[in-house]
Amino acid sequence: MVHDIIIAAIVVVVAGGGAAGLVPYIRSRRRSLPPGGQAPADGDGQPGRGGTLPGATATATLAPPEPGAAVPPDLTVPPDLTAPPEVPARVVEKPPPSAGRLTRLRGRLARSHSAIGSVLLNLISSGKLDEQAWEEIEDTLITADMGVGPARELVEELKTEVKVAGTADPAAVRQMLRTDLIAMINPALDRTLHLARHGDRPSVVLMVGVNGTGKTTTCGKLGRLLVGDGKTVVFGAADTFRAAAADQLQTWGDRVGAKVVRSDREGADPASVAFEAVNVGIQQGVDSVIVDTAGRLHTKTGLMDELGKIKRVIEKHGSVDEVLLVLDATTGQNGLRQARVFAEVVDVTGIILTKLDGTARGGIIIQVQRELGVPVKLVGLGEGSDDLAFFDPEVFVDAILGE
C-alpha cells in the first residue's frame, strides 16, 4: 500500500509541473494574437496556421444600414432614442341626443319619490277622505318641500273637486291629484334653452350657483348634451378661485372635443376669462359658449358683485342668452334663499335642479318657480355623464304617482 501512495504522489508532481509550464506558453501565445483571437494572416491573406483558438469568439462592428436599405431579418436595428414618443390620439366621445332622456331616467325619480306617492295614494285609496286624511295629505306635500302655501292650496282645490264630483273613487281622485300637481308645476312655462346664434356670434350661457351644488359638473354635462344634439361648444373656466374647477372643466371639454378657455394663474380676473371665452367662440364660429363661475356664497357681497361684473363684461360682445342657476334639490328651503339672492344680482332665466334622484323633496320645483317666476329647465338625475335631462312636468308627476 505504501508503494501505491508513493507512485500517486510522483504522478501529481509531474502533472503539476507540466501544467505550470504550459501556462506561460498560453499567455505568450495570447499576447501574440491580434484582437479577436485569430492568428495573423499569411502572405496569401488567409489565417495563419494558428487559426482561431478554441473558445475564442470573433467580434466585428456593424455599420448602420443605409437609409431605405433592406434590413436582414436576423439583424435588429436599435431604436432611435432621439425620436419623440408617440402620443396616443385623443378619443372624442359622441354623447347621445337629449330627446327622451327624462323618460329613460324616470325610474330614478320613481325610486326617490315613491315614499311621497305611496302616502298620497294610500290616503286616497282608503275611501275615507275625512278631515284627518286631508291634513295628512297636506303634511305629506309640505314634507316634500312644496311649501305651506302651495300645499294648502292644492289640498283645498282637490277637496273642492272631490265634493263637486260627488265621488271618492280612488281612481278618479288620483286623476284629479295628477291634474292638479301638473297645473301647479305650470307646464305653460317656456322651458326651452334659447341658444340660437346671433349672426356671427354664438349664444352665451352663464352658469351661477354656490359651492356644492354640482355647478361645474353641470357645465360639463350641459356641454355634452348640446354636443349630442349636434352643436359646437366652447367652455369658459371663469371659476378662477378654485384651480380644480378649471381642471375639471378641461376634462369635460377633452372628452367631447370642446375648447376650454382658462387662465394659467389661480385667482385671475374671472371677467377677463369670460370675455376671452366669448371671443374664442366668435373666432371659432361655435354655436354656444358656456361660462362657469365661482361658487359664490350668497352671503358674500363682494363675490356677488363680481358675478354682476362678469355679466356686464360679456355683454360687450353681445347678449347673455341664458343665466342658469344651479340648485341642489336636497337643500330645500336653503336653496330657495340662495335663489332669491342670485335673482337680485343677475336676471336668472332658468333653474337646473341637481341631485333630484337622491331626494324626496321635489316639491321645491313648485316653490322656486313661484318665487322667481322662472322655470326649472333641466334636472340632474345621477352621477353619470349623460344624466342631465330637460324637465317635463308630466313625466315628473307620473314618476311620483307611479304611473
mmCIF file of N, CA, C and O in Angstrom, residues 244-321:
data_model
loop_
_atom_site.group_PDB
_atom_site.id
_atom_site.type_symbol
_atom_site.label_atom_id
_atom_site.label_comp_id
_atom_site.label_asym_id
_atom_site.label_seq_id
_atom_site.Cartn_x
_atom_site.Cartn_y
_atom_site.Cartn_z
ATOM 1 N N ALA A 244 -59.005 73.462 -9.184
ATOM 2 C CA ALA A 244 -59.583 72.179 -9.576
ATOM 3 C C ALA A 244 -60.774 72.353 -10.509
ATOM 4 O O ALA A 244 -61.080 71.462 -11.304
ATOM 5 N N ALA A 245 -61.448 73.494 -10.425
ATOM 6 C CA ALA A 245 -62.615 73.718 -11.279
ATOM 7 C C ALA A 245 -62.201 73.794 -12.746
ATOM 8 O O ALA A 245 -62.860 73.224 -13.621
ATOM 9 N N ALA A 246 -61.103 74.502 -13.027
ATOM 10 C CA ALA A 246 -60.625 74.603 -14.410
ATOM 11 C C ALA A 246 -60.162 73.245 -14.930
ATOM 12 O O ALA A 246 -60.421 72.881 -16.079
ATOM 13 N N ASP A 247 -59.470 72.480 -14.080
ATOM 14 C CA ASP A 247 -59.028 71.140 -14.487
ATOM 15 C C ASP A 247 -60.221 70.233 -14.759
ATOM 16 O O ASP A 247 -60.218 69.436 -15.711
ATOM 17 N N GLN A 248 -61.227 70.348 -13.922
ATOM 18 C CA GLN A 248 -62.420 69.528 -14.089
ATOM 19 C C GLN A 248 -63.128 69.866 -15.407
ATOM 20 O O GLN A 248 -63.523 68.972 -16.160
ATOM 21 N N LEU A 249 -63.240 71.153 -15.688
ATOM 22 C CA LEU A 249 -63.893 71.565 -16.932
ATOM 23 C C LEU A 249 -63.052 71.162 -18.138
ATOM 24 O O LEU A 249 -63.591 70.816 -19.198
ATOM 25 N N GLN A 250 -61.724 71.169 -17.994
ATOM 26 C CA GLN A 250 -60.835 70.740 -19.070
ATOM 27 C C GLN A 250 -61.090 69.276 -19.417
ATOM 28 O O GLN A 250 -61.096 68.887 -20.589
ATOM 29 N N THR A 251 -61.293 68.466 -18.405
ATOM 30 C CA THR A 251 -61.573 67.045 -18.637
ATOM 31 C C THR A 251 -62.868 66.865 -19.414
ATOM 32 O O THR A 251 -62.937 66.073 -20.368
ATOM 33 N N TRP A 252 -63.887 67.612 -19.031
ATOM 34 C CA TRP A 252 -65.156 67.537 -19.751
ATOM 35 C C TRP A 252 -64.981 67.977 -21.207
ATOM 36 O O TRP A 252 -65.520 67.360 -22.132
ATOM 37 N N GLY A 253 -64.232 69.053 -21.411
ATOM 38 C CA GLY A 253 -64.020 69.540 -22.770
ATOM 39 C C GLY A 253 -63.253 68.562 -23.633
ATOM 40 O O GLY A 253 -63.585 68.351 -24.800
ATOM 41 N N ASP A 254 -62.218 67.949 -23.064
ATOM 42 C CA ASP A 254 -61.418 66.980 -23.826
ATOM 43 C C ASP A 254 -62.256 65.794 -24.279
ATOM 44 O O ASP A 254 -62.053 65.257 -25.365
ATOM 45 N N ARG A 255 -63.183 65.387 -23.463
ATOM 46 C CA ARG A 255 -63.964 64.192 -23.781
ATOM 47 C C ARG A 255 -64.905 64.411 -24.971
ATOM 48 O O ARG A 255 -65.253 63.453 -25.656
ATOM 49 N N VAL A 256 -65.337 65.653 -25.173
ATOM 50 C CA VAL A 256 -66.260 65.905 -26.298
ATOM 51 C C VAL A 256 -65.615 66.773 -27.381
ATOM 52 O O VAL A 256 -66.292 67.209 -28.304
ATOM 53 N N GLY A 257 -64.301 67.027 -27.257
ATOM 54 C CA GLY A 257 -63.601 67.797 -28.268
ATOM 55 C C GLY A 257 -63.929 69.272 -28.248
ATOM 56 O O GLY A 257 -63.883 69.940 -29.291
ATOM 57 N N ALA A 258 -64.256 69.815 -27.082
ATOM 58 C CA ALA A 258 -64.611 71.235 -26.962
ATOM 59 C C ALA A 258 -63.430 72.026 -26.403
ATOM 60 O O ALA A 258 -62.733 71.579 -25.491
ATOM 61 N N LYS A 259 -63.218 73.201 -26.935
ATOM 62 C CA LYS A 259 -62.162 74.097 -26.469
ATOM 63 C C LYS A 259 -62.509 74.640 -25.086
ATOM 64 O O LYS A 259 -63.658 74.991 -24.809
ATOM 65 N N VAL A 260 -61.507 74.696 -24.209
ATOM 66 C CA VAL A 260 -61.682 75.255 -22.868
ATOM 67 C C VAL A 260 -60.759 76.456 -22.717
ATOM 68 O O VAL A 260 -59.540 76.331 -22.858
ATOM 69 N N VAL A 261 -61.332 77.617 -22.469
ATOM 70 C CA VAL A 261 -60.551 78.839 -22.257
ATOM 71 C C VAL A 261 -60.360 79.005 -20.756
ATOM 72 O O VAL A 261 -61.335 79.079 -19.994
ATOM 73 N N ARG A 262 -59.106 79.063 -20.312
ATOM 74 C CA ARG A 262 -58.794 79.144 -18.888
ATOM 75 C C ARG A 262 -57.568 80.004 -18.672
ATOM 76 O O ARG A 262 -56.805 80.276 -19.608
ATOM 77 N N SER A 263 -57.349 80.408 -17.447
ATOM 78 C CA SER A 263 -56.165 81.179 -17.093
ATOM 79 C C SER A 263 -55.164 80.258 -16.420
ATOM 80 O O SER A 263 -55.539 79.344 -15.678
ATOM 81 N N ASP A 264 -53.866 80.489 -16.703
ATOM 82 C CA ASP A 264 -52.811 79.709 -16.062
ATOM 83 C C ASP A 264 -52.528 80.179 -14.639
ATOM 84 O O ASP A 264 -51.794 79.523 -13.911
ATOM 85 N N ARG A 265 -53.131 81.297 -14.272
ATOM 86 C CA ARG A 265 -52.858 81.878 -12.952
ATOM 87 C C ARG A 265 -54.087 81.764 -12.067
ATOM 88 O O ARG A 265 -55.171 82.233 -12.424
ATOM 89 N N GLU A 266 -53.910 81.128 -10.929
ATOM 90 C CA GLU A 266 -55.027 80.996 -9.996
ATOM 91 C C GLU A 266 -55.369 82.367 -9.420
ATOM 92 O O GLU A 266 -54.496 83.159 -9.053
ATOM 93 N N GLY A 267 -56.643 82.679 -9.343
ATOM 94 C CA GLY A 267 -57.089 83.963 -8.834
ATOM 95 C C GLY A 267 -57.116 85.057 -9.885
ATOM 96 O O GLY A 267 -57.245 86.238 -9.554
ATOM 97 N N ALA A 268 -56.990 84.696 -11.159
ATOM 98 C CA ALA A 268 -57.045 85.685 -12.237
ATOM 99 C C ALA A 268 -58.437 86.316 -12.305
ATOM 100 O O ALA A 268 -59.400 85.811 -11.714
ATOM 101 N N ASP A 269 -58.540 87.406 -13.039
ATOM 102 C CA ASP A 269 -59.811 88.114 -13.145
ATOM 103 C C ASP A 269 -60.832 87.238 -13.880
ATOM 104 O O ASP A 269 -60.651 86.936 -15.060
ATOM 105 N N PRO A 270 -61.903 86.828 -13.222
ATOM 106 C CA PRO A 270 -62.886 85.957 -13.873
ATOM 107 C C PRO A 270 -63.547 86.618 -15.081
ATOM 108 O O PRO A 270 -63.844 85.946 -16.071
ATOM 109 N N ALA A 271 -63.771 87.924 -14.990
ATOM 110 C CA ALA A 271 -64.431 88.625 -16.089
ATOM 111 C C ALA A 271 -63.594 88.576 -17.359
ATOM 112 O O ALA A 271 -64.129 88.433 -18.464
ATOM 113 N N SER A 272 -62.255 88.671 -17.219
ATOM 114 C CA SER A 272 -61.399 88.635 -18.408
ATOM 115 C C SER A 272 -61.404 87.250 -19.040
ATOM 116 O O SER A 272 -61.360 87.119 -20.265
ATOM 117 N N VAL A 273 -61.471 86.200 -18.212
ATOM 118 C CA VAL A 273 -61.547 84.840 -18.749
ATOM 119 C C VAL A 273 -62.861 84.648 -19.498
ATOM 120 O O VAL A 273 -62.892 84.076 -20.591
ATOM 121 N N ALA A 274 -63.943 85.139 -18.932
ATOM 122 C CA ALA A 274 -65.246 85.016 -19.589
ATOM 123 C C ALA A 274 -65.263 85.775 -20.912
ATOM 124 O O ALA A 274 -65.779 85.278 -21.926
ATOM 125 N N PHE A 275 -64.676 86.969 -20.910
ATOM 126 C CA PHE A 275 -64.622 87.779 -22.133
ATOM 127 C C PHE A 275 -63.830 87.061 -23.223
ATOM 128 O O PHE A 275 -64.232 87.017 -24.392
ATOM 129 N N GLU A 276 -62.682 86.476 -22.843
ATOM 130 C CA GLU A 276 -61.843 85.780 -23.811
ATOM 131 C C GLU A 276 -62.544 84.523 -24.344
ATOM 132 O O GLU A 276 -62.400 84.174 -25.518
ATOM 133 N N ALA A 277 -63.310 83.852 -23.473
ATOM 134 C CA ALA A 277 -64.033 82.654 -23.920
ATOM 135 C C ALA A 277 -65.033 83.005 -25.008
ATOM 136 O O ALA A 277 -65.150 82.290 -26.016
ATOM 137 N N VAL A 278 -65.742 84.101 -24.821
ATOM 138 C CA VAL A 278 -66.709 84.520 -25.847
ATOM 139 C C VAL A 278 -65.968 84.922 -27.122
ATOM 140 O O VAL A 278 -66.416 84.633 -28.238
ATOM 141 N N ASN A 279 -64.824 85.586 -26.961
ATOM 142 C CA ASN A 279 -64.031 85.992 -28.124
ATOM 143 C C ASN A 279 -63.563 84.771 -28.920
ATOM 144 O O ASN A 279 -63.623 84.751 -30.162
ATOM 145 N N VAL A 280 -63.103 83.726 -28.226
ATOM 146 C CA VAL A 280 -62.691 82.490 -28.895
ATOM 147 C C VAL A 280 -63.891 81.845 -29.581
ATOM 148 O O VAL A 280 -63.777 81.313 -30.695
ATOM 149 N N GLY A 281 -65.036 81.881 -28.925
ATOM 150 C CA GLY A 281 -66.236 81.322 -29.525
ATOM 151 C C GLY A 281 -66.606 82.008 -30.827
ATOM 152 O O GLY A 281 -67.039 81.363 -31.791
ATOM 153 N N ILE A 282 -66.403 83.318 -30.882
ATOM 154 C CA ILE A 282 -66.679 84.070 -32.105
ATOM 155 C C ILE A 282 -65.691 83.677 -33.200
ATOM 156 O O ILE A 282 -66.069 83.442 -34.350
ATOM 157 N N GLN A 283 -64.409 83.597 -32.824
ATOM 158 C CA GLN A 283 -63.374 83.259 -33.804
ATOM 159 C C GLN A 283 -63.563 81.858 -34.372
ATOM 160 O O GLN A 283 -63.353 81.627 -35.563
ATOM 161 N N GLN A 284 -63.954 80.913 -33.540
ATOM 162 C CA GLN A 284 -64.112 79.524 -33.986
ATOM 163 C C GLN A 284 -65.482 79.262 -34.601
ATOM 164 O O GLN A 284 -65.714 78.188 -35.156
ATOM 165 N N GLY A 285 -66.391 80.212 -34.479
ATOM 166 C CA GLY A 285 -67.713 80.049 -35.076
ATOM 167 C C GLY A 285 -68.557 78.966 -34.428
ATOM 168 O O GLY A 285 -69.342 78.297 -35.114
ATOM 169 N N VAL A 286 -68.421 78.771 -33.114
ATOM 170 C CA VAL A 286 -69.195 77.740 -32.432
ATOM 171 C C VAL A 286 -70.622 78.208 -32.203
ATOM 172 O O VAL A 286 -70.951 79.382 -32.359
ATOM 173 N N ASP A 287 -71.446 77.279 -31.779
ATOM 174 C CA ASP A 287 -72.860 77.601 -31.545
ATOM 175 C C ASP A 287 -73.086 78.245 -30.180
ATOM 176 O O ASP A 287 -73.887 79.169 -30.052
ATOM 177 N N SER A 288 -72.387 77.747 -29.150
ATOM 178 C CA SER A 288 -72.646 78.232 -27.793
ATOM 179 C C SER A 288 -71.356 78.314 -26.983
ATOM 180 O O SER A 288 -70.438 77.514 -27.179
ATOM 181 N N VAL A 289 -71.325 79.276 -26.062
ATOM 182 C CA VAL A 289 -70.241 79.409 -25.091
ATOM 183 C C VAL A 289 -70.857 79.243 -23.713
ATOM 184 O O VAL A 289 -71.809 79.946 -23.350
ATOM 185 N N ILE A 290 -70.328 78.304 -22.939
ATOM 186 C CA ILE A 290 -70.821 78.032 -21.585
ATOM 187 C C ILE A 290 -69.765 78.523 -20.602
ATOM 188 O O ILE A 290 -68.635 78.035 -20.610
ATOM 189 N N VAL A 291 -70.137 79.485 -19.756
ATOM 190 C CA VAL A 291 -69.186 80.100 -18.828
ATOM 191 C C VAL A 291 -69.482 79.640 -17.406
ATOM 192 O O VAL A 291 -70.574 79.883 -16.867
ATOM 193 N N ASP A 292 -68.513 78.959 -16.820
ATOM 194 C CA ASP A 292 -68.608 78.533 -15.418
ATOM 195 C C ASP A 292 -68.116 79.670 -14.535
ATOM 196 O O ASP A 292 -67.138 80.351 -14.865
ATOM 197 N N THR A 293 -68.790 79.911 -13.419
ATOM 198 C CA THR A 293 -68.380 80.974 -12.499
ATOM 199 C C THR A 293 -68.063 80.367 -11.140
ATOM 200 O O THR A 293 -68.392 79.212 -10.866
ATOM 201 N N ALA A 294 -67.439 81.177 -10.287
ATOM 202 C CA ALA A 294 -67.051 80.691 -8.962
ATOM 203 C C ALA A 294 -68.290 80.368 -8.143
ATOM 204 O O ALA A 294 -69.354 80.959 -8.318
ATOM 205 N N GLY A 295 -68.144 79.396 -7.240
ATOM 206 C CA GLY A 295 -69.255 79.010 -6.367
ATOM 207 C C GLY A 295 -69.455 80.045 -5.289
ATOM 208 O O GLY A 295 -69.036 79.852 -4.149
ATOM 209 N N ARG A 296 -70.099 81.099 -5.649
ATOM 210 C CA ARG A 296 -70.227 82.244 -4.747
ATOM 211 C C ARG A 296 -71.209 81.963 -3.616
ATOM 212 O O ARG A 296 -72.322 81.515 -3.861
ATOM 213 N N LEU A 297 -70.777 82.264 -2.433
ATOM 214 C CA LEU A 297 -71.699 82.198 -1.306
ATOM 215 C C LEU A 297 -72.615 83.409 -1.384
ATOM 216 O O LEU A 297 -72.161 84.541 -1.540
ATOM 217 N N HIS A 298 -73.902 83.186 -1.280
ATOM 218 C CA HIS A 298 -74.842 84.284 -1.462
ATOM 219 C C HIS A 298 -74.770 85.314 -0.342
ATOM 220 O O HIS A 298 -75.410 86.353 -0.411
ATOM 221 N N THR A 299 -73.983 85.024 0.716
ATOM 222 C CA THR A 299 -73.813 85.993 1.793
ATOM 223 C C THR A 299 -72.598 86.891 1.577
ATOM 224 O O THR A 299 -72.379 87.830 2.341
ATOM 225 N N LYS A 300 -71.795 86.612 0.551
ATOM 226 C CA LYS A 300 -70.575 87.381 0.300
ATOM 227 C C LYS A 300 -70.857 88.463 -0.742
ATOM 228 O O LYS A 300 -70.967 88.188 -1.936
ATOM 229 N N THR A 301 -70.965 89.691 -0.299
ATOM 230 C CA THR A 301 -71.350 90.782 -1.187
ATOM 231 C C THR A 301 -70.338 90.980 -2.301
ATOM 232 O O THR A 301 -70.702 91.169 -3.471
ATOM 233 N N GLY A 302 -69.026 90.933 -1.978
ATOM 234 C CA GLY A 302 -68.005 91.167 -2.997
ATOM 235 C C GLY A 302 -68.059 90.156 -4.127
ATOM 236 O O GLY A 302 -67.935 90.505 -5.299
ATOM 237 N N LEU A 303 -68.253 88.909 -3.769
ATOM 238 C CA LEU A 303 -68.318 87.874 -4.793
ATOM 239 C C LEU A 303 -69.563 88.012 -5.656
ATOM 240 O O LEU A 303 -69.531 87.759 -6.861
ATOM 241 N N MET A 304 -70.648 88.395 -5.062
ATOM 242 C CA MET A 304 -71.869 88.596 -5.839
ATOM 243 C C MET A 304 -71.707 89.779 -6.792
ATOM 244 O O MET A 304 -72.202 89.763 -7.920
ATOM 245 N N ASP A 305 -70.999 90.821 -6.345
ATOM 246 C CA ASP A 305 -70.720 91.956 -7.234
ATOM 247 C C ASP A 305 -69.852 91.517 -8.405
ATOM 248 O O ASP A 305 -70.022 91.996 -9.536
ATOM 249 N N GLU A 306 -68.903 90.617 -8.153
ATOM 250 C CA GLU A 306 -68.040 90.109 -9.220
ATOM 251 C C GLU A 306 -68.868 89.371 -10.269
ATOM 252 O O GLU A 306 -68.583 89.452 -11.471
ATOM 253 N N LEU A 307 -69.897 88.681 -9.834
ATOM 254 C CA LEU A 307 -70.769 87.976 -10.768
ATOM 255 C C LEU A 307 -71.476 88.960 -11.696
ATOM 256 O O LEU A 307 -71.581 88.733 -12.905
ATOM 257 N N GLY A 308 -71.943 90.051 -11.126
ATOM 258 C CA GLY A 308 -72.560 91.079 -11.959
ATOM 259 C C GLY A 308 -71.576 91.671 -12.951
ATOM 260 O O GLY A 308 -71.936 91.973 -14.103
ATOM 261 N N LYS A 309 -70.324 91.819 -12.540
ATOM 262 C CA LYS A 309 -69.289 92.344 -13.438
ATOM 263 C C LYS A 309 -69.048 91.400 -14.608
ATOM 264 O O LYS A 309 -68.885 91.833 -15.754
ATOM 265 N N ILE A 310 -69.013 90.094 -14.337
ATOM 266 C CA ILE A 310 -68.802 89.116 -15.408
ATOM 267 C C ILE A 310 -69.891 89.263 -16.470
ATOM 268 O O ILE A 310 -69.605 89.276 -17.673
ATOM 269 N N LYS A 311 -71.112 89.383 -16.029
ATOM 270 C CA LYS A 311 -72.222 89.506 -16.978
ATOM 271 C C LYS A 311 -72.092 90.786 -17.799
ATOM 272 O O LYS A 311 -72.307 90.791 -19.015
ATOM 273 N N ARG A 312 -71.720 91.886 -17.160
ATOM 274 C CA ARG A 312 -71.584 93.159 -17.889
ATOM 275 C C ARG A 312 -70.455 93.093 -18.912
ATOM 276 O O ARG A 312 -70.579 93.620 -20.028
ATOM 277 N N VAL A 313 -69.339 92.454 -18.554
ATOM 278 C CA VAL A 313 -68.204 92.355 -19.469
ATOM 279 C C VAL A 313 -68.566 91.484 -20.676
ATOM 280 O O VAL A 313 -68.230 91.810 -21.820
ATOM 281 N N ILE A 314 -69.236 90.369 -20.426
ATOM 282 C CA ILE A 314 -69.637 89.506 -21.536
ATOM 283 C C ILE A 314 -70.545 90.259 -22.499
ATOM 284 O O ILE A 314 -70.458 90.087 -23.727
ATOM 285 N N GLU A 315 -71.398 91.099 -21.980
ATOM 286 C CA GLU A 315 -72.363 91.817 -22.815
ATOM 287 C C GLU A 315 -71.709 92.841 -23.728
ATOM 288 O O GLU A 315 -72.384 93.412 -24.589
ATOM 289 N N LYS A 316 -70.415 93.081 -23.553
ATOM 290 C CA LYS A 316 -69.704 93.915 -24.528
ATOM 291 C C LYS A 316 -69.587 93.211 -25.870
ATOM 292 O O LYS A 316 -69.410 93.851 -26.905
ATOM 293 N N HIS A 317 -69.639 91.882 -25.852
ATOM 294 C CA HIS A 317 -69.640 91.091 -27.085
ATOM 295 C C HIS A 317 -71.050 90.922 -27.639
ATOM 296 O O HIS A 317 -71.240 90.630 -28.800
ATOM 297 N N GLY A 318 -72.027 91.017 -26.761
ATOM 298 C CA GLY A 318 -73.412 90.772 -27.151
ATOM 299 C C GLY A 318 -74.210 90.343 -25.931
ATOM 300 O O GLY A 318 -73.761 90.474 -24.784
ATOM 301 N N SER A 319 -75.386 89.827 -26.150
ATOM 302 C CA SER A 319 -76.273 89.475 -25.040
ATOM 303 C C SER A 319 -75.887 88.147 -24.406
ATOM 304 O O SER A 319 -75.317 87.274 -25.049
ATOM 305 N N VAL A 320 -76.218 88.037 -23.117
ATOM 306 C CA VAL A 320 -76.139 86.762 -22.422
ATOM 307 C C VAL A 320 -77.506 86.108 -22.570
ATOM 308 O O VAL A 320 -78.504 86.617 -22.064
ATOM 309 N N ASP A 321 -77.552 84.987 -23.259
ATOM 310 C CA ASP A 321 -78.838 84.396 -23.622
ATOM 311 C C ASP A 321 -79.494 83.644 -22.473
ATOM 312 O O ASP A 321 -80.716 83.657 -22.352
#
